[in-house]
Amino acid sequence: MSKWLTTGEMIDQLTVREVAISQSGDEASWEGGELMFEPSTHKIMENNFSRRMNKVYQNENWKICPRYVSFEEAMKALREGKKATFHYAGGKTTVGLQGSMDWVRTSTWNRIINGKWTIENV
């Protein structure tokens, strides 16, 4: 995860394939062009929440997390001309159809197929 952001910074930086998590456990993500909020379990149990921007979220701090996809989704994105990033312990490697395949030698097939992937250029 990245550094803590204000709500305004989070809105400016959040992309379609990411989710932001607040210090209080709420989540925010773009859905159909609208920024939607998913309240924490605690707020749902107290019936004290909103799925739209309100003053409660104004003073929150957020971290943006990548939205991981499966190996199959990453390979489909590569075929469509996008780039995919393979995340592994200690780093990450961005791959494309035109790039080197050296990254395959640094991991096992099990890790590659069952690992964490994100799609770039969405």
PDB file of N, CA, C and O in Angstrom, residues 34 63 66 85 105 111 114:
ATOM      1  N   GLU A  34     -19.003   6.781 -10.956  1.00  0.00           N
ATOM      2  CA  GLU A  34     -19.392   7.395  -9.689  1.00  0.00           C
ATOM      3  C   GLU A  34     -18.525   6.830  -8.570  1.00  0.00           C
ATOM      4  O   GLU A  34     -18.275   5.628  -8.509  1.00  0.00           O
ATOM      5  N   LYS A  63      -5.542   4.960   1.982  1.00  0.00           N
ATOM      6  CA  LYS A  63      -4.444   4.330   1.253  1.00  0.00           C
ATOM      7  C   LYS A  63      -5.052   3.640   0.035  1.00  0.00           C
ATOM      8  O   LYS A  63      -6.104   3.009   0.133  1.00  0.00           O
ATOM      9  N   PRO A  66      -3.976  -1.756  -4.977  1.00  0.00           N
ATOM     10  CA  PRO A  66      -4.299  -2.250  -6.315  1.00  0.00           C
ATOM     11  C   PRO A  66      -5.438  -3.257  -6.252  1.00  0.00           C
ATOM     12  O   PRO A  66      -5.629  -3.927  -5.239  1.00  0.00           O
ATOM     13  N   THR A  85       1.098  -6.357 -14.532  1.00  0.00           N
ATOM     14  CA  THR A  85       2.178  -6.361 -13.550  1.00  0.00           C
ATOM     15  C   THR A  85       1.998  -7.561 -12.634  1.00  0.00           C
ATOM     16  O   THR A  85       0.915  -7.783 -12.087  1.00  0.00           O
ATOM     17  N   ARG A 105      11.750 -16.731 -15.412  1.00  0.00           N
ATOM     18  CA  ARG A 105      12.795 -17.559 -14.805  1.00  0.00           C
ATOM     19  C   ARG A 105      13.000 -17.260 -13.323  1.00  0.00           C
ATOM     20  O   ARG A 105      13.620 -18.037 -12.617  1.00  0.00           O
ATOM     21  N   ARG A 111       3.543 -19.906  -8.694  1.00  0.00           N
ATOM     22  CA  ARG A 111       3.460 -18.514  -8.236  1.00  0.00           C
ATOM     23  C   ARG A 111       2.926 -17.606  -9.341  1.00  0.00           C
ATOM     24  O   ARG A 111       2.169 -16.679  -9.075  1.00  0.00           O
ATOM     25  N   ASN A 114      -0.948 -18.549  -9.864  1.00  0.00           N
ATOM     26  CA  ASN A 114      -1.791 -18.281  -8.693  1.00  0.00           C
ATOM     27  C   ASN A 114      -1.437 -16.970  -7.996  1.00  0.00           C
ATOM     28  O   ASN A 114      -2.006 -16.661  -6.957  1.00  0.00           O
TER      29      ASN A 114
END
